[in-house]
C-alpha positions as semicolon CSV with decimal commas, in nm:
position;residue;x (nm);y (nm);z (nm)
1;M;0,000;0,000;0,000
2;P;0,143;0,345;-0,093
3;K;0,208;0,574;0,201
4;L;-0,078;0,819;0,244
5;S;-0,027;1,179;0,348
6;R;-0,205;1,308;0,657
7;A;-0,444;1,501;0,429
8;D;-0,525;1,180;0,237
9;R;-0,587;0,991;0,561
10;D;-0,817;1,270;0,680
11;L;-1,018;1,245;0,358
12;L;-1,039;0,867;0,392
13;A;-1,144;0,900;0,757
14;E;-1,420;1,144;0,661
15;K;-1,545;0,917;0,384
16;R;-1,553;0,608;0,603
17;L;-1,714;0,792;0,895
18;L;-2,000;0,915;0,681
19;V;-2,049;0,582;0,502
20;N;-2,058;0,388;0,829
21;L;-2,281;0,636;1,012
22;R;-2,533;0,645;0,728
23;A;-2,539;0,265;0,723
24;H;-2,551;0,225;1,101
25;G;-2,775;0,522;1,179
26;V;-2,627;0,609;1,516
27;A;-2,312;0,474;1,679
28;I;-2,083;0,519;1,978
29;A;-1,712;0,593;1,933
30;R;-1,607;0,235;2,007
31;T;-1,836;0,103;1,732
32;L;-1,694;0,350;1,480
33;E;-1,340;0,254;1,579
34;Q;-1,425;-0,114;1,540
35;K;-1,573;-0,066;1,194
36;I;-1,313;0,181;1,065
37;G;-0,994;0,102;1,258
38;D;-1,030;-0,272;1,314
39;G;-1,252;-0,361;1,020
40;G;-1,293;-0,293;0,652
41;P;-1,036;-0,328;0,372
42;Y;-0,684;-0,333;0,516
43;N;-0,568;-0,035;0,310
44;Q;-0,863;0,175;0,429
45;R;-0,831;0,131;0,806
46;I;-0,792;0,452;1,003
47;D;-0,657;0,462;1,359
48;P;-0,845;0,658;1,628
49;H;-0,588;0,941;1,650
50;I;-0,682;1,030;1,291
51;L;-1,049;0,939;1,318
52;T;-1,130;1,143;1,630
53;P;-1,021;1,489;1,510
54;V;-1,195;1,432;1,175
55;R;-1,513;1,333;1,357
56;N;-1,488;1,644;1,576
57;R;-1,442;1,864;1,269
58;L;-1,750;1,714;1,105
59;I;-1,945;1,789;1,424
60;Q;-1,831;2,151;1,415
61;E;-1,931;2,174;1,050
62;G;-2,275;2,030;1,126
63;T;-2,238;1,721;0,908
64;I;-2,242;1,491;1,212
65;R;-2,429;1,549;1,535
66;E;-2,368;1,407;1,883
67;H;-2,596;1,333;2,174
68;E;-2,527;1,215;2,528
69;H;-2,769;0,936;2,616
70;G;-2,750;0,649;2,862
71;G;-2,408;0,754;2,989
72;V;-2,235;0,753;2,650
73;T;-2,205;0,985;2,349
74;W;-2,380;0,879;2,028
75;Y;-2,297;1,011;1,681
76;F;-2,533;1,031;1,385
77;P;-2,569;1,204;1,045
78;A;-2,730;1,546;1,062
79;D;-2,990;1,450;0,801
80;I;-3,114;1,132;0,972
81;T;-3,488;1,114;1,034
82;Q;-3,613;1,119;1,392
83;A;-3,788;0,786;1,339
84;K;-3,466;0,621;1,221
85;L;-3,270;0,782;1,505
86;D;-3,514;0,652;1,767
87;E;-3,517;0,305;1,614
88;R;-3,137;0,275;1,618
89;Y;-3,103;0,417;1,971
90;H;-3,360;0,174;2,108
91;A;-3,190;-0,122;1,939
92;Q;-2,838;-0,051;2,063
93;L;-2,873;0,121;2,401
94;P;-2,993;-0,191;2,593
95;V;-2,693;-0,387;2,465
96;Y;-2,451;-0,114;2,571
97;Q;-2,615;-0,092;2,913
98;Q;-2,598;-0,468;2,969
99;L;-2,224;-0,465;2,892
100;H;-2,177;-0,207;3,169
101;A;-2,422;-0,345;3,424
102;G;-2,375;-0,532;3,751
103;S;-2,051;-0,720;3,802
104;L;-1,975;-0,771;3,432
105;P;-1,723;-0,484;3,399
106;K;-1,515;-0,623;3,690
107;R;-1,547;-0,983;3,575
108;L;-1,451;-0,874;3,224
109;G;-1,132;-0,724;3,368
110;Q;-1,052;-1,054;3,541
111;T;-1,103;-1,257;3,223
112;L;-0,786;-1,135;3,049
113;E;-0,589;-1,157;3,373
114;I;-0,692;-1,520;3,416
115;A;-0,596;-1,604;3,056
116;T;-0,255;-1,448;3,123
117;Y;-0,225;-1,638;3,452
118;K;-0,302;-1,971;3,285
119;A;-0,034;-1,904;3,023
120;L;0,214;-1,817;3,300
121;L;0,140;-2,147;3,475
122;D;0,256;-2,334;3,165
123;G;0,556;-2,112;3,089
124;P;0,925;-2,133;3,175
125;L;0,921;-1,823;3,399
126;E;0,822;-2,006;3,716
127;E;0,889;-1,722;3,962
128;F;0,588;-1,494;3,948
129;S;0,335;-1,349;4,190
130;G;-0,033;-1,281;4,140
131;R;-0,249;-1,590;4,182
132;Y;-0,609;-1,703;4,138
133;F;-0,728;-1,961;4,389
134;D;-1,079;-2,078;4,301
135;L;-1,087;-2,116;3,923
136;T;-1,231;-2,468;3,948
137;S;-1,481;-2,405;4,228
138;H;-1,740;-2,203;4,030
139;D;-1,805;-2,060;3,685
140;D;-1,725;-1,708;3,568
141;S;-2,066;-1,563;3,652
142;A;-1,907;-1,460;3,985
143;M;-1,576;-1,293;4,066
144;Y;-1,279;-1,518;4,135
145;R;-1,054;-1,467;4,438
146;K;-0,710;-1,330;4,360
147;E;-0,394;-1,283;4,564
148;E;-0,235;-0,966;4,427
149;P;0,142;-0,932;4,380
150;P;0,332;-0,757;4,660
151;Q;0,341;-0,378;4,662
152;H;0,713;-0,366;4,725
153;I;1,041;-0,511;4,604
154;G;1,296;-0,449;4,877
155;R;1,302;-0,075;4,947
156;R;1,098;0,006;4,639
157;T;0,726;0,034;4,702
158;L;0,394;0,133;4,549
159;S;0,171;0,387;4,716
160;G;-0,187;0,349;4,834
161;N;-0,377;0,047;4,703
162;Q;-0,176;0,015;4,384
163;N;-0,083;-0,324;4,245
164;L;0,046;-0,462;3,921
165;D;-0,152;-0,753;3,781
166;F;0,152;-0,983;3,792
167;L;0,518;-0,958;3,886
168;I;0,754;-1,198;3,708
169;R;1,113;-1,270;3,807
170;H;1,326;-1,322;3,496
171;P;1,660;-1,495;3,570
172;T;1,873;-1,225;3,401
173;A;1,643;-0,929;3,327
174;G;1,511;-0,900;3,681
175;Y;1,148;-0,817;3,750
176;L;0,884;-0,772;3,481
177;G;0,561;-0,591;3,571
178;V;0,254;-0,713;3,382
179;E;-0,063;-0,508;3,331
180;C;-0,365;-0,656;3,149
181;K;-0,615;-0,411;2,995
182;N;-0,924;-0,588;2,861
183;V;-1,074;-0,265;2,724
184;R;-1,216;-0,164;2,388
185;V;-1,032;0,167;2,359
186;W;-0,704;0,171;2,166
187;L;-0,424;0,256;2,410
188;Y;-0,204;0,554;2,327
189;P;0,106;0,658;2,528
190;Q;-0,079;0,947;2,697
191;D;-0,373;0,732;2,813
192;D;-0,415;0,676;3,186
193;D;-0,406;0,298;3,145
194;I;-0,057;0,330;2,999
195;T;0,088;0,605;3,217
196;E;-0,038;0,446;3,540
197;A;0,112;0,110;3,442
198;L;0,444;0,278;3,367
199;Q;0,439;0,467;3,697
200;K;0,400;0,142;3,889
201;C;0,675;-0,031;3,694
202;L;0,912;0,262;3,738
203;A;0,844;0,264;4,113
204;L;0,941;-0,104;4,136
205;N;1,211;-0,096;3,865
206;A;1,019;-0,365;3,678
207;V;1,029;-0,384;3,298
208;P;0,675;-0,294;3,183
209;V;0,470;-0,559;3,002
210;I;0,136;-0,431;2,871
211;I;-0,125;-0,669;2,734
212;A;-0,431;-0,513;2,568
213;R;-0,680;-0,560;2,288
214;R;-0,553;-0,286;2,053
215;I;-0,240;-0,077;2,075
216;P;-0,166;0,153;1,780
217;Y;0,163;0,172;1,597
218;A;0,251;0,503;1,760
219;T;0,245;0,340;2,104
220;F;0,463;0,052;1,985
221;A;0,712;0,282;1,815
222;V;0,757;0,525;2,103
223;L;0,741;0,292;2,402
224;S;0,919;-0,016;2,267
225;R;1,238;0,185;2,217
226;C;1,217;0,259;2,591
227;G;1,198;-0,109;2,684
228;V;0,821;-0,141;2,721
229;I;0,703;-0,485;2,607
230;I;0,363;-0,481;2,436
231;H;0,128;-0,761;2,332
232;Q;-0,196;-0,708;2,141
233;T;-0,467;-0,967;2,192
234;Y;-0,690;-0,844;1,903
235;N;-0,983;-0,976;2,109
236;Q;-1,182;-0,854;2,404
237;L;-1,250;-1,149;2,634
238;L;-1,593;-1,179;2,794
239;P;-1,689;-1,434;3,060
240;S;-1,852;-1,747;2,921
241;A;-2,150;-1,688;3,151
242;D;-2,230;-1,376;2,947
243;A;-2,256;-1,548;2,610
244;E;-2,597;-1,399;2,537
245;I;-2,492;-1,037;2,574
246;A;-2,165;-1,114;2,392
247;A;-2,360;-1,245;2,093
248;L;-2,569;-0,928;2,084
249;A;-2,266;-0,700;2,118
250;K;-2,099;-0,877;1,824
251;Q;-2,390;-0,825;1,585
252;K;-2,282;-0,588;1,309
253;D;-2,610;-0,394;1,318
254;L;-2,583;-0,342;1,696
255;L;-2,250;-0,251;1,863
256;G;-2,052;-0,446;1,604
257;F;-1,782;-0,570;1,845
258;H;-1,698;-0,863;1,618
259;D;-1,371;-0,944;1,795
260;I;-1,530;-1,050;2,126
261;R;-1,415;-1,396;2,239
262;L;-1,572;-1,594;2,521
263;G;-1,389;-1,746;2,814
264;N;-1,063;-1,708;3,003
265;E;-0,849;-1,962;2,819
266;P;-0,536;-1,817;2,656
267;D;-0,529;-1,846;2,278
268;G;-0,228;-1,964;2,083
269;R;-0,086;-1,613;2,040
270;M;-0,102;-1,546;2,414
271;V;0,061;-1,879;2,497
272;K;0,342;-1,814;2,249
273;F;0,398;-1,462;2,383
274;I;0,416;-1,567;2,747
275;T;0,600;-1,898;2,711
276;K;0,838;-1,828;2,420
277;N;0,868;-1,462;2,322
278;L;0,867;-1,292;2,661
279;P;1,158;-1,489;2,809
280;L;1,365;-1,420;2,497
281;I;1,309;-1,045;2,466
282;A;1,326;-0,955;2,835
283;D;1,702;-0,890;2,847
284;E;1,697;-0,643;2,557
285;A;1,387;-0,475;2,703
286;R;1,570;-0,439;3,037
287;R;1,865;-0,272;2,863
288;K;1,637;-0,021;2,689
289;F;1,429;0,036;3,001
290;D;1,737;0,115;3,209
291;E;1,865;0,353;2,939
292;H;1,536;0,543;2,906
293;S;1,378;0,522;3,252
294;D;1,461;0,885;3,328
295;L;1,266;0,997;3,021
296;L;0,977;0,763;3,100
297;D;0,969;0,898;3,455
298;G;0,965;1,259;3,336
299;F;0,681;1,187;3,096
300;V;0,448;0,978;3,312
301;N;0,494;1,195;3,620
302;G;0,413;1,515;3,437
303;H;0,757;1,677;3,420
304;M;0,788;1,638;3,043
305;S;0,533;1,678;2,763
306;Y;0,460;1,387;2,533
307;A;0,616;1,579;2,244
308;E;0,940;1,629;2,435
309;F;0,942;1,268;2,558
310;A;0,881;1,125;2,211
311;G;1,145;1,350;2,057
312;R;1,411;1,291;2,323
313;S;1,360;0,915;2,341
314;G;1,380;0,887;1,963
315;R;1,699;1,089;1,943
316;R;1,855;0,902;2,234
317;S;1,776;0,565;2,079
318;R;1,945;0,680;1,756
319;G;2,247;0,817;1,940
320;E;2,171;1,179;1,844
321;P;2,192;1,492;2,062
322;E;1,871;1,524;2,264
323;D;1,846;1,899;2,317
324;F;1,678;1,997;1,993
325;D;1,407;2,260;1,958
326;E;1,083;2,059;1,938
327;D;0,929;2,326;1,711
328;L;1,205;2,268;1,457
329;H;1,234;1,894;1,509
330;P;0,884;1,755;1,570
331;P;0,842;1,425;1,758
332;F;0,745;1,093;1,614
333;E;0,422;1,076;1,414
334;E;0,280;0,754;1,275
335;P;0,365;0,714;0,905
């Protein structure tokens, strides 16, 4: 695929937004991201950092409208009929509400953790903390009991009620701190889920390992050069007990979350990552993490802007002088 300019990607984002909204009637941001960023022809997929500003521009221009309803923002074409708008709201809102009702959000968070835990049990890195006790005593319609990893490693400690999901002891790279994010949103470096995970790993001097559904290229490019290990699952895991709501959420004319997978068993990609890839790449990640931890610390603790962090880390990794003017030498942008 030829490299597209930012202007070309904006035009493609606008086209796909309007086509999908007219077909879908009304949609939340996560549905639009699924259909435009995750789905469609490979050479027409647009990541959220392009899609969102284009959507906001179309709202300002009056081509798209937005409405807060049921605790979430919905987007729809300005020329949609009220009857069609009502019909599409009433079809999708109950599904969205069921996904966010009762204990499901917390059990959903556990599902990816448990899949990771099961892969760890079968892997070569035997020294790890973070343990589930009662996986065979009941089904996943109720929360499982977990023993969290310790909040300290020697003199290093986490504050408050903070915990990593797992702490792994690698024989040569030292500690690895694992965070599992079973969320629909694509995770960018500035997102709280990322910065909070990095803060915890920096506090414990543990190489960060982030496991999530979707992580854009920009996050890989900027953070991997700083020693952050990233694994995309490409699926959101839902408890098997919630198969009915999962089936509804996957329907393309409802929320369209076609990548939902049931259960807490690790798939082949997860098993390979935990049991084969992670042990092999940990030493190089430790080297990079040690070399860039000062920049990571400045960024995640608010002493350095993302632009400065991205620029400095890129120049450091290339062996270039770091003290450039960011206005003259802009930071990394996804190609």
